[in-house]
Coordinates of C-alpha atoms in Angstrom, one line a residue:
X1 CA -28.2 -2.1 23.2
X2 CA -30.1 -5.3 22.8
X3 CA -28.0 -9.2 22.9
X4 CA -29.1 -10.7 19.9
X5 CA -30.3 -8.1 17.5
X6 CA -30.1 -8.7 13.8
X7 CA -27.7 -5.8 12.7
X8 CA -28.8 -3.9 9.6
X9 CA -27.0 -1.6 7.1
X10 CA -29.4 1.2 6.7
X11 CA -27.4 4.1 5.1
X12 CA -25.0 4.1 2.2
X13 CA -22.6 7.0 0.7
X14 CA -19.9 7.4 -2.0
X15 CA -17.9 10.6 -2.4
X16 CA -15.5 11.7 -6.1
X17 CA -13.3 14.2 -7.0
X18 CA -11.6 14.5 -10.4
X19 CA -9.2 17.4 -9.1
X20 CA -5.9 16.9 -9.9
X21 CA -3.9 20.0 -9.6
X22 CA -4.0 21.6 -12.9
X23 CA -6.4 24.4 -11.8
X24 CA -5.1 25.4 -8.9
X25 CA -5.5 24.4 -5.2
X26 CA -9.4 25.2 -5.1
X27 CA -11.7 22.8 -4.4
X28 CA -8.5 20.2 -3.5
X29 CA -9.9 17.4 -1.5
X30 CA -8.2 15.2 1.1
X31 CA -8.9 11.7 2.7
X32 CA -11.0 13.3 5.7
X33 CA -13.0 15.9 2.8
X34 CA -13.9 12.7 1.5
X35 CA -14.8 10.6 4.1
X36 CA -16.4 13.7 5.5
X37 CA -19.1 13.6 2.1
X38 CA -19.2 10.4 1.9
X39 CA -20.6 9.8 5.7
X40 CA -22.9 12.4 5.1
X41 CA -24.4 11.3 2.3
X42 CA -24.7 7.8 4.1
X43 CA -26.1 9.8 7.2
X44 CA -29.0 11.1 4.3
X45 CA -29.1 8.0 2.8
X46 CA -30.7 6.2 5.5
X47 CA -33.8 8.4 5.9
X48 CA -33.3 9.1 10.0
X49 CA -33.1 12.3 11.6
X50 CA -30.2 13.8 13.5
X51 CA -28.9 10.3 12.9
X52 CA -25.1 11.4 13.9
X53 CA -26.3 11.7 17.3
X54 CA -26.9 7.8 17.5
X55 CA -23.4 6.8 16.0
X56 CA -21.6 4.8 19.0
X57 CA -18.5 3.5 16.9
X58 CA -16.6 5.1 14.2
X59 CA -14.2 2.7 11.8
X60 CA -12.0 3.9 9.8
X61 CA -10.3 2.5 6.7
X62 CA -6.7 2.7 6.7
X63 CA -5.3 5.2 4.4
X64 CA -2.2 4.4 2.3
X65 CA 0.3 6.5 3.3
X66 CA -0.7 5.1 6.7
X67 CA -0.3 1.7 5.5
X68 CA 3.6 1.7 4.8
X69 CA 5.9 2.4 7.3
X70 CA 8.6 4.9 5.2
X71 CA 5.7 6.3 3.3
X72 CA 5.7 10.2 3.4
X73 CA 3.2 12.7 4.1
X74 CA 4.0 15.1 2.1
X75 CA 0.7 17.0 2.6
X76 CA 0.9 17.1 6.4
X77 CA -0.3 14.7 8.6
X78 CA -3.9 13.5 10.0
X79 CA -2.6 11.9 12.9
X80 CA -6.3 11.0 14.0
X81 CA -8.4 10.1 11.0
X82 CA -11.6 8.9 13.0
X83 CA -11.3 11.6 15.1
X84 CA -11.5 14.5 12.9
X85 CA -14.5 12.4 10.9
X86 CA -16.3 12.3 14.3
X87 CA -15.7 16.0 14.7
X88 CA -16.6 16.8 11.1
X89 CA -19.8 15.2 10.9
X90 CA -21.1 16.1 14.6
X91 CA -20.8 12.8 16.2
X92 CA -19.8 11.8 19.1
X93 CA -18.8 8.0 19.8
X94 CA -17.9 6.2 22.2
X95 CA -15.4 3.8 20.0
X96 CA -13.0 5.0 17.2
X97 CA -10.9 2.6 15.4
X98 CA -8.4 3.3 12.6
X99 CA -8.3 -0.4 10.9
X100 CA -5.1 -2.3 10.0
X101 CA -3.7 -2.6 6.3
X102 CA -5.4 -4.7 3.7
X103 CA -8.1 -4.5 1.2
X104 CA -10.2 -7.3 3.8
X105 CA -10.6 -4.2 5.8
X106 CA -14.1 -2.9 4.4
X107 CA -16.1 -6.4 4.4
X108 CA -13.8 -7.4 7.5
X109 CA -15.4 -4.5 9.3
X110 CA -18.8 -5.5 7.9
X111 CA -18.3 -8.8 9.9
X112 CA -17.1 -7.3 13.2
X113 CA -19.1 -4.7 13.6
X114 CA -21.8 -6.9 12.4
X115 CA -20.9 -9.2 15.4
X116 CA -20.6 -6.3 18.1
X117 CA -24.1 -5.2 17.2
X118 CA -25.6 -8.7 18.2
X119 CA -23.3 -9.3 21.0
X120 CA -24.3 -6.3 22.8
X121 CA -21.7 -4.0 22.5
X122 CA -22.5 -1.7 19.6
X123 CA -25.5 -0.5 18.3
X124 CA -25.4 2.4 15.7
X125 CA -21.8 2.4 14.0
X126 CA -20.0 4.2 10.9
X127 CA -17.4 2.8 8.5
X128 CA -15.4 4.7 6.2
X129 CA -12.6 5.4 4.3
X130 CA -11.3 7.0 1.3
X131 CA -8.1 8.1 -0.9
X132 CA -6.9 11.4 -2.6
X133 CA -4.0 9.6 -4.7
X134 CA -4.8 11.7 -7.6
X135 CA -5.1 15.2 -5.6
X136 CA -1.3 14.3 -4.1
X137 CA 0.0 14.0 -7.5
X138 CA -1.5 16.4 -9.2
X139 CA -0.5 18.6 -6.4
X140 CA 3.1 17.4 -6.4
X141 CA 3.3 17.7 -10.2
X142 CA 2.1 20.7 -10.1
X143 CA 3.2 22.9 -7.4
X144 CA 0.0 22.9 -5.8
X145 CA 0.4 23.6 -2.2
X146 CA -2.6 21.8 -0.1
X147 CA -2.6 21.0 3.8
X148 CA -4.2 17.6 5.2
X149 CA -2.7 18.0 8.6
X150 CA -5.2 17.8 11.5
X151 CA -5.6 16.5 14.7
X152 CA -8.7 15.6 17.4
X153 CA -8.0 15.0 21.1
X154 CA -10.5 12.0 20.9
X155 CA -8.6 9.0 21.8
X156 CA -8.8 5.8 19.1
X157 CA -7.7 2.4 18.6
X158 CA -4.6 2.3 16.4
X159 CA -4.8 -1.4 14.8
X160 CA -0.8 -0.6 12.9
X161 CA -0.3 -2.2 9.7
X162 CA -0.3 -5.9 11.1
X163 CA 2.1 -8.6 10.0
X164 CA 4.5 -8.8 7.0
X165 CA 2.8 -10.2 3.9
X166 CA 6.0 -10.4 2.2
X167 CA 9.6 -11.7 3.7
X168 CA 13.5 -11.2 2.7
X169 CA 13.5 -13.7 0.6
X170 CA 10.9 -12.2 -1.4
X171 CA 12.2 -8.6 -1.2
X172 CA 16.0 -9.8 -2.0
X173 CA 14.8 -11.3 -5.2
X174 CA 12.4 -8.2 -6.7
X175 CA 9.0 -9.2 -5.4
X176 CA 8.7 -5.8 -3.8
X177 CA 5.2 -4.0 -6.0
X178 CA 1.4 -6.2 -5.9
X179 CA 2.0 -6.4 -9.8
X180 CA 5.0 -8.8 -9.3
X181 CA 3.1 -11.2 -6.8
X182 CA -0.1 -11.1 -8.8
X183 CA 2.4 -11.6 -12.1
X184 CA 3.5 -14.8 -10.3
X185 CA 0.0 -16.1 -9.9
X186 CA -1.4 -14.5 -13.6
X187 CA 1.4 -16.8 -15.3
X188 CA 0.5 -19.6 -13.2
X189 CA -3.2 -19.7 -14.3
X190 CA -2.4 -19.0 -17.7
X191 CA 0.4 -21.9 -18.2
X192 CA -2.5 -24.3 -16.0
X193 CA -4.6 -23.3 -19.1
X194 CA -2.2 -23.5 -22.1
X195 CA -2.4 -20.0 -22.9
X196 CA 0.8 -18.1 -24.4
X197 CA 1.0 -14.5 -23.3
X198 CA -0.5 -13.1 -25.9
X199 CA -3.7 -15.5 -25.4
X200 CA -3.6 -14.8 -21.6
X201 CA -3.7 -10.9 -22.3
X202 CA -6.7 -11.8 -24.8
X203 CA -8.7 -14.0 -21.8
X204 CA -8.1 -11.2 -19.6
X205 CA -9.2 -8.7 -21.9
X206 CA -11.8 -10.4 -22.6
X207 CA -12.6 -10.9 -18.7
X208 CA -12.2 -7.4 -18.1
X209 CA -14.0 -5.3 -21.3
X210 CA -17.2 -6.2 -19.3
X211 CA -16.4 -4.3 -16.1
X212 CA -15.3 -1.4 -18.1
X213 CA -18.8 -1.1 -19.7
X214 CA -19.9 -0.8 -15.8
X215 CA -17.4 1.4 -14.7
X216 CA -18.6 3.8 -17.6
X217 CA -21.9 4.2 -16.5
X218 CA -21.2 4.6 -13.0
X219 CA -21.0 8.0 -11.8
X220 CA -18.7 7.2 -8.8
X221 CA -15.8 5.9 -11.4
X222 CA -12.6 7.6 -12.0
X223 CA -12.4 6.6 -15.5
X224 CA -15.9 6.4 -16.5
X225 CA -14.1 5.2 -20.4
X226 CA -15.7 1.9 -22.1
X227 CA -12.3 0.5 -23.0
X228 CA -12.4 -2.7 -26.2
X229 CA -10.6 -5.9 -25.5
X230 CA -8.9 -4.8 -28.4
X231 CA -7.5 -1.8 -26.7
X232 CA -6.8 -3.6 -23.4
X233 CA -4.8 -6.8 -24.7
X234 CA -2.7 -4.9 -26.9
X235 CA 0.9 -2.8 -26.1
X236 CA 0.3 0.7 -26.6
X237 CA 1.8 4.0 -25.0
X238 CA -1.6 4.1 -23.5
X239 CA -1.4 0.8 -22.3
X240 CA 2.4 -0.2 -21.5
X241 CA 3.6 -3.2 -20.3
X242 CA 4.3 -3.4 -16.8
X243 CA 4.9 -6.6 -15.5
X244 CA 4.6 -10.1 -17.8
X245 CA 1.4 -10.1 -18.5
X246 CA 0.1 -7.1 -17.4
X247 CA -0.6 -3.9 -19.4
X248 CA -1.8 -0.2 -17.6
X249 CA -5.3 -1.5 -17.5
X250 CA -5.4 -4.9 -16.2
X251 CA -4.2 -3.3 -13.0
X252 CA -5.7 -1.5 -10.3
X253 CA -5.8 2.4 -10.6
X254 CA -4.8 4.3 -7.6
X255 CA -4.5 7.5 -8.9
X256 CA -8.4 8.6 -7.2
X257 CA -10.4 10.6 -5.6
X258 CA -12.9 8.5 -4.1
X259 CA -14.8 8.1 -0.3
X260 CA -17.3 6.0 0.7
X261 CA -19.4 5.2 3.8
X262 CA -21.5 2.5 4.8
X263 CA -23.9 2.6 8.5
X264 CA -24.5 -0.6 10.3
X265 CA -27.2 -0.7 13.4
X266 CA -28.9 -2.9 15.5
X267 CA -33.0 -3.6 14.2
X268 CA -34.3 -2.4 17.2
X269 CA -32.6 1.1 16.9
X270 CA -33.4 1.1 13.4
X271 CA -36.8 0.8 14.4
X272 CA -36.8 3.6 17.0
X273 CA -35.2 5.5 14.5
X274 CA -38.0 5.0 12.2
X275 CA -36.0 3.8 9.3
X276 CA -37.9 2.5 6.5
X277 CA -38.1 -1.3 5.7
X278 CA -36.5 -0.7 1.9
X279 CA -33.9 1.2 3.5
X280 CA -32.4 -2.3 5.1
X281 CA -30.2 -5.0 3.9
X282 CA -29.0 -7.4 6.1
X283 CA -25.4 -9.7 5.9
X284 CA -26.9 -13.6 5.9
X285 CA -23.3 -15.0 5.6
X286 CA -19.7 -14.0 6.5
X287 CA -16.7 -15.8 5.8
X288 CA -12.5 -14.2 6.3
X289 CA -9.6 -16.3 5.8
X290 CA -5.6 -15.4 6.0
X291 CA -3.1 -17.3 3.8
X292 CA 0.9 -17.6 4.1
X293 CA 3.2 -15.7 2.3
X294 CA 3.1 -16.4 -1.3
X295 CA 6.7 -18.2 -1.4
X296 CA 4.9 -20.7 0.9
X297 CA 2.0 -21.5 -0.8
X298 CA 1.4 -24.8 -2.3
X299 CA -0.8 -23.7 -5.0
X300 CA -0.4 -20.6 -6.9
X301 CA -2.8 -21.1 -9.7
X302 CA -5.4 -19.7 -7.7
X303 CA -6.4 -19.0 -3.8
X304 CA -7.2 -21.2 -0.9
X305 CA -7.9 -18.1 1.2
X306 CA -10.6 -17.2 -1.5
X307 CA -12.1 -20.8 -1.4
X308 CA -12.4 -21.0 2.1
X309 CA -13.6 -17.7 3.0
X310 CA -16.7 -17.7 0.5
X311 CA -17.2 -21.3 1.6
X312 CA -17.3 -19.9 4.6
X313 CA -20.1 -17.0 4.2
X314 CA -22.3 -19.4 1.7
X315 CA -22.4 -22.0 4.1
X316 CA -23.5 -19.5 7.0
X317 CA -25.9 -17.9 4.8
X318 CA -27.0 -21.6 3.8
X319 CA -26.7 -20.6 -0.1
X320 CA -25.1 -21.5 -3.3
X321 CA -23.6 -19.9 -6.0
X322 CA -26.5 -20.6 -7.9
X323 CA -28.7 -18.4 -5.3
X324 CA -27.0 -15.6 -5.7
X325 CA -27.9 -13.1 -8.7
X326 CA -25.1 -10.0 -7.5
X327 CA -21.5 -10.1 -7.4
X328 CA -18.6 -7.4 -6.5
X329 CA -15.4 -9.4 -6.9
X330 CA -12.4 -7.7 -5.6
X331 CA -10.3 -7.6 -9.4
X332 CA -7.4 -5.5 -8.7
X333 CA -5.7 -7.7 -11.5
X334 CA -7.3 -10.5 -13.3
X335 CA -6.1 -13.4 -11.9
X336 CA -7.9 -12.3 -8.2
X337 CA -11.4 -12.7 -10.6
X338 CA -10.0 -16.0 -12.3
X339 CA -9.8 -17.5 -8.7
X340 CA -12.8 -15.9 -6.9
X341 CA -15.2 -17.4 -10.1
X342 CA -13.2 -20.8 -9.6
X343 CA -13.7 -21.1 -6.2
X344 CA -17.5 -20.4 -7.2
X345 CA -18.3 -22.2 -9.9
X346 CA -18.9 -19.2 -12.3
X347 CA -18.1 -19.8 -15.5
X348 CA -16.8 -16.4 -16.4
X349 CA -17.5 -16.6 -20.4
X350 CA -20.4 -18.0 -20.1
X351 CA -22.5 -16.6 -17.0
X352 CA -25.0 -13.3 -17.8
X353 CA -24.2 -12.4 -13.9
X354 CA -22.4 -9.6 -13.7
X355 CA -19.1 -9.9 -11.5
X356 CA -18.9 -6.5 -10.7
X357 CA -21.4 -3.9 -9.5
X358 CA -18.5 -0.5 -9.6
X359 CA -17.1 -1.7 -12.9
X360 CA -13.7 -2.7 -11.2
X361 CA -10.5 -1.3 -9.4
X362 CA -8.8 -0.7 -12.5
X363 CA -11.6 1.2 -14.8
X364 CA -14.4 2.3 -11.7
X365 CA -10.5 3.3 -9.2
X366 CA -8.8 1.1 -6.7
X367 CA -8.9 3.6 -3.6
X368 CA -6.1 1.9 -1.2
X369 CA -7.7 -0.9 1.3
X370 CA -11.3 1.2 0.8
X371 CA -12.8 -0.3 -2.6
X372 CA -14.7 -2.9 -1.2
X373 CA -16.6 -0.2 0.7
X374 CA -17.7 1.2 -2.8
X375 CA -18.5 -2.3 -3.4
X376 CA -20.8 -2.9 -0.2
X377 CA -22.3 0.4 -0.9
X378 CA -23.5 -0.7 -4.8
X379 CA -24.7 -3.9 -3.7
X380 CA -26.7 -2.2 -0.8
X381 CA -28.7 -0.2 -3.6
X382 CA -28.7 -2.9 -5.6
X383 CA -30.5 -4.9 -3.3
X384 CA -32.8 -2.5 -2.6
X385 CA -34.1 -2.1 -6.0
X386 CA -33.9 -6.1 -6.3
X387 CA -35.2 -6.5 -2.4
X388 CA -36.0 -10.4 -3.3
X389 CA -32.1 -10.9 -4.7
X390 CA -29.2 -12.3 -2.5
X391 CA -25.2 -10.6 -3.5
X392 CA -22.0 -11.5 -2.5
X393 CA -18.9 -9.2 -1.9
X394 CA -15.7 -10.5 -2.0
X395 CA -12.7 -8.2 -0.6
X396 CA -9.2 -8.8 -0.9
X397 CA -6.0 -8.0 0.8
X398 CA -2.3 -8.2 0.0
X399 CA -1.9 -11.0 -2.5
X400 CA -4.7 -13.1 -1.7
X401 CA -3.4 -12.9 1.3
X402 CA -6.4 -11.8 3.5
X403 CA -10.0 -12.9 2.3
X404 CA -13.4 -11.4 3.8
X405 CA -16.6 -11.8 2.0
X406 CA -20.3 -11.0 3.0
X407 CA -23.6 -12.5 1.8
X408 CA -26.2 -9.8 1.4
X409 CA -30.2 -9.3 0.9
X410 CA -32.5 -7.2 1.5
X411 CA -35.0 -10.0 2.9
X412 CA -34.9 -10.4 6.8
X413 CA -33.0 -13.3 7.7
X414 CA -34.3 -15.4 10.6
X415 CA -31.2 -15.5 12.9
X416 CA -27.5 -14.2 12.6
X417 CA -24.5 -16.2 13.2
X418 CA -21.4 -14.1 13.8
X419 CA -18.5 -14.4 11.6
X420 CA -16.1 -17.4 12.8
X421 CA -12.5 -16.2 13.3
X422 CA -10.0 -16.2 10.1
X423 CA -8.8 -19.8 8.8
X424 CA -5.3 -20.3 8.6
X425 CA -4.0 -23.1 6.0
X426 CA -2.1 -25.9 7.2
X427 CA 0.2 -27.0 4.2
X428 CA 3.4 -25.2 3.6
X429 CA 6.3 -25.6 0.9
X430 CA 9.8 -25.8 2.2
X431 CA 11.6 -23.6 0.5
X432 CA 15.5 -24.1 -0.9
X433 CA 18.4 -22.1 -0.3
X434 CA 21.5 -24.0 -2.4
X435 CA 22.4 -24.4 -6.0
X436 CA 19.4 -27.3 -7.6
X437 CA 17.7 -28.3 -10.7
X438 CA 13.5 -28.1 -11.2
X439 CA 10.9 -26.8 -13.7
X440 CA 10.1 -23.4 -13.7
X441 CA 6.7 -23.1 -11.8
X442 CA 6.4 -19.7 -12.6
X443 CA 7.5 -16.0 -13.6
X444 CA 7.1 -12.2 -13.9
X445 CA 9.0 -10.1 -15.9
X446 CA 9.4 -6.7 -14.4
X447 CA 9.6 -3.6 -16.7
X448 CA 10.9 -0.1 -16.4
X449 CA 11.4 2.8 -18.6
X450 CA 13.6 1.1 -20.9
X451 CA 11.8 -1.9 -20.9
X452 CA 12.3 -5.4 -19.2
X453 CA 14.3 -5.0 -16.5
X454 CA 14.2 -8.6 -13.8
X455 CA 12.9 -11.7 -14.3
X456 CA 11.9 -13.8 -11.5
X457 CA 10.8 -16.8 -11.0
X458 CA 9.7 -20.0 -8.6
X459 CA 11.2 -23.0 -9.1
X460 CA 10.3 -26.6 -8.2
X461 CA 11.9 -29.5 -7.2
X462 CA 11.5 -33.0 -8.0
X463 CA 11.1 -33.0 -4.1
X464 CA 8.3 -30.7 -3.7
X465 CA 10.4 -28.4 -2.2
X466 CA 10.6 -24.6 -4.3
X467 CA 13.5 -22.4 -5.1
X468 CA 13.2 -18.4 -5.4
X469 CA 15.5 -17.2 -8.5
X470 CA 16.1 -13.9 -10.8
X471 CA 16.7 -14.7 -14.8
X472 CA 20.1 -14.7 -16.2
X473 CA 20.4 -12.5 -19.0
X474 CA 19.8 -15.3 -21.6
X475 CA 16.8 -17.0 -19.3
X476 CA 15.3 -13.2 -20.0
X477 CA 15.0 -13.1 -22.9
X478 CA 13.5 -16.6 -23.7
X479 CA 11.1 -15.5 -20.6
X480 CA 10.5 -12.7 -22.9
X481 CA 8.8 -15.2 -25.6
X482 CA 5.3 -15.6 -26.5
X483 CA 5.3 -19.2 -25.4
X484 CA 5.1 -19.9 -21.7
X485 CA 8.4 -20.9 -20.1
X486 CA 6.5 -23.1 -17.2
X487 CA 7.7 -26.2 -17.1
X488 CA 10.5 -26.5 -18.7
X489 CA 14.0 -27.2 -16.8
X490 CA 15.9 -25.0 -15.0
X491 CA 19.2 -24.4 -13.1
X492 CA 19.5 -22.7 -10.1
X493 CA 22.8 -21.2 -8.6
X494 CA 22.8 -18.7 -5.6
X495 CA 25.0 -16.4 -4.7
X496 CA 25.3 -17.0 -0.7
X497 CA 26.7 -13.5 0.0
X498 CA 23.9 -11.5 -1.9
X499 CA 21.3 -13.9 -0.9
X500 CA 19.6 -13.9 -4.2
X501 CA 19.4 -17.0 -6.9
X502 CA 19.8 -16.8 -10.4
X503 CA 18.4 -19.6 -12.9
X504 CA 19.3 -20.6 -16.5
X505 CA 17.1 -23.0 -18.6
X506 CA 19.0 -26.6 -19.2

C-alpha cells in the first residue's frame, strides 16, 4: 500500500431477479445471492485475474430489515452479511464493515474508501449491497418457504443504524413513513411555485415520464414499463393516492430484487494488476453533508444538505454544473430531484441532460440504502463509453437528511483531495408546544384503504417560531381541496396529555 495513490474504480456489477413467489421456491434469491452476483460480475468486470485474492476490505450496504430496530426476519437471519460475501466469493480481507442506515451509504463509502486508499490503509476494496423485498413478499403471500439464515466466524465492524432522523414530536403527530416527510417538503415546493395539486402532480409527472423512458430500457430495472405523464399524474387503481400529492409512482418502489457491486483500488495495484486504462474512472470531487430533523429545519422548500454537499464535490473537483454532461439524482420522490437541480442550476424542463442514468428509484427499483450503488455503477460505464465526460451522483438518505455526492470521469485527475467531514447547519427553528395562531407552512394528507385518513401540518408563527399539528375534521377536508391551503391562517390547540396539536383554519 502506497500514501498518496490516486484510488480508481476498476470493476462494476449489478445483479436482478424478478422472482416473486408465484412459482415456487426455486431459484428464490436473498440479499447475500445477490450481492454474491453482483460482486462477481464486478470481480469480471474489471478485466484482472484471480482478483478476489487482492480484495483487503469488504463494505457492505445495510440491508433494510437491518436498518429498523423491531423489523422482523422472517426468512432467518444473516447475522454476518460481509462475512458470508467474503466467504462466497473466495476472498479473504482483512476489513469487513456492515455500513449504517441511509441511502448516503453507497457514495459515502465511495468517499471513505476513496480516502483509505490514498491514506495508506487500503488498497483493493469491495462495496456492495442489495435487497430481495419482492422475493419476501412474494414468499409471504405465498407460502413460499425460503431460508436466508447464515453465519461467518469472520469478525466485522457493525456501524448500527446511527442517530434518530425523526423525534417524538414527529412520531406523536403521524410523521412515521418517508412519504409523509417528503409530502411536507412536495407541498412546500409546490405552494413556493403557485401550483394547486393537480398542477403539482402534472410538474411531477412531467419531471418523472423522462426517467421512466430510461428505466424501460435498462435491463437492471424492476419495472422496465414506459409510463405517460398522463398515466402518472392521474388517480387510478393502478396509481392510488398515498399521501397529498403523491400517487404509487411518484414514489420509490421497494418491492426488488436488485444487487450491485462496485471495486475501488489504489493506481499502483491496478497497475500490477494489469487493469486496462478504459477500465478506470476516477472520483475528482466528493462532498457529504447531514441536516437536522425536518421539524427543525428553516427551509423546507428544498435542501441545504443537498446544496452544500454538491458544493462541496464541485468545488473539490474544481467544476461547474455546466461541466458536467452525466447525472444520477437520487429521486425517491420528486421533490428530492426538484431540490438537487435547484441547488445546480438545472433547469429541469428545459435541459437535454439526462438526470438519471437507472431511470429512477420508483420505475428502474429503490433497493433500501443500496440504489445509489446502481447509480455509481451506470455512471462508471457511462464514462467509459464517454471517457472525455465528467458525471455526478448524488445519494440521499432519510429525508434529505444525509447528502453524499461524487464527481466522476474517466480522465486521470492530477491529485486527490480526500472528502472533508459532513457539514452540519447552524440555523434551527424553535419549535412551539402551547395553543397559537400562524399560516399554514405546509401539509400532507395521509391515506389508507378508505381513503384520507390524517392531516398534518407545520405551522408558523409571526415569531419565526413553528408549531407541529394534525387537521380537525373540517381543516381535512378543505386540505383535501385542489387549491393549496399554505398560507392561510390557522389555529392551533394542543392537547397536553396526548402530546399532539390539532389546527383549524380562522
Amino acid at each position: 500500500m502506497a500514501k498518496g495513490d490516486l484510488p480508481v474504480l476498476v470493476g462494476v456489477g449489478q445483479s436482478l431477479s424478478q422472482w416473486d413467489g408465484t412459482n415456487g421456491p426455486d431459484g428464490a434469491p436473498s440479499p447475500l445471492s445477490l450481492m454474491v452476483d453482483a460482486s462477481k460480475a464486478a470481480l469480471a468486470d474489471s478485466g484482472a485475474e484471480a482478483l478476489a485474492n487482492s480484495i483487503d476490505t469488504i463494505a457492505v450496504v445495510r440491508i433494510f430489515e437491518d436498518s429498523i430496530g423491531s423489523a422482523p426476519h422472517p426468512h432467518g437471519h444473516n447475522t454476518n452479511l460481509p462475512g458470508t460475501l467474503a466467504r462466497d466469493i473466495g476472498a479473504t480481507p482483512e476489513s469487513l464493515i456492515y455500513e449504517t442506515v441511509g441511502g448516503q451509504s453507497p457514495q459515502a463509502l465511495v468517499n471513505e474508501m476513496a480516502a483509505r486508499i490514498h491514506a495508506g490503509e487500503a488498497d483493493c476494496v469491495l462495496i456492495s449491497g442489495s435487497e430481495a423485498n419482492r422475493a419476501s413478499k412474494g414468499a409471504r403471500r405465498n407460502g413460499v418457504d425460503i431460508d436466508w439464515a447464515d453465519s461467518a466466524e469472520a469478525a466485522y465492524e457493525d456501524r448500527g443504524m446511527g442517530p434518530m432522523m425523526l423525534s417524538r414530536e414527529e412520531i406523536k403527530h403521524g410523521i412515521i413513513a418517508p412519504a409523509y416527510f417528503y409530502g411536507l417538503f412536495e407541498n412546500a415546493i409546490a405552494a413556493r411555485e403557485g401550483r394547486s395539486r393537480s398542477q403539482h402532480r402534472k410538474a411531477m409527472a412531467e419531471l418523472f415520464q423522462p426517467f421512466s423512458a430510461v428505466a424501460a430500457k435498462n435491463p437492471y430495472s424492476q419495472f422496465p414499463e414506459e409510463r405517460s405523464v398522463e398515466f402518472l399524474s392521474t388517480p387510478s387503481k393502478a396509481n392510488y393516492e398515498y399521501a397529498d400529492p403523491f400517487l404509487k409512482w411518484f414514489i420509490a418502489q421497494d418491492a426488488v430484487n436488485q444487487g450491485a457491486a462496485a471495486i475501488l483500488m489504489s493506481s499502483s495495484k491496478a497497475d500490477a494488476l494489469g487493469i486496462a486504462e478504459d477500465k478506470r474512472v476516477y472520483l475528482h470531487g466528493a462532498g457529504e453533508a447531514a441536516d437536522d430533523l425536518i421539524s427543525l429545519r428553516p427551509r423546507l422548500d428544498g435542501s441545504w444538505a443537498m446544496q452544500t454537499a454538491i458544493g462541496r464535490a464541485l468545488h473539490q473537483a474544481e467544476k461547474t454544473t455546466a461541466d458536467l454532461q452525466h447525472f444520477d439524482l437520487y429521486s425517491c420522490f420528486p421533490c428530492a430531484v426538484f431540490s438537487s437541480t435547484a441547488a445546480l442550476g438545472i433547469d429541469w424542463k428545459n435541459d437535454p441532460r439526462s438526470l438519471t442514468l437507472t431511470g429512477g428509484l420508483p420505475f428502474f427499483g429503490g433497493p433500501g440504502n443500496n440504489y445509489s450503488l446502481h447509480g455509481i455503477a451506470e455512471m462508471v460505464a457511462t464514462l467509459r463509453s464517454d471517457p472525455a465526460s465528467y458525471g455526478l451522483v448524488l445519494a440521499n438518505g432519510g429525508w434529505m437528511t444525509k447528502e453524499a455526492v461524487g464527481v466522476y470521469s474517466a480522465l486521470k485527475p492530477a491529485r486527490f483531495v480526500p472528502a472533508e467531514p459532513y457539514a452540519t447547519p447552524t440555523e434551527q427553528v424553535t419549535l412551539c408546544h402551547e395553543d397559537c395562531k400562524g399560516t399554514l407552512e405546509t401539509f400532507t394528507v395521509t391515506h389508507g384503504k378508505e381513503g384520507p385518513n390524517k392531516g398534518i401540518a407545520f405551522v408558523r408563527l409571526e415569531d419565526g417560531r413553528r408549531a407541529l399539528a394534525n387537521a380537525s375534521p373540517e381543516a381535512l377536508a378543505i386540505l383535501r381541496e385542489d387549491a393549496s391551503p399554505v398560507g392561510r391562517k390557522v389555529a392551533v390547540t394542543v392537547d397536553a396529555e396526548k402530546e399532539r396539536g390539532t389546527f383549524s383554519f380562522i
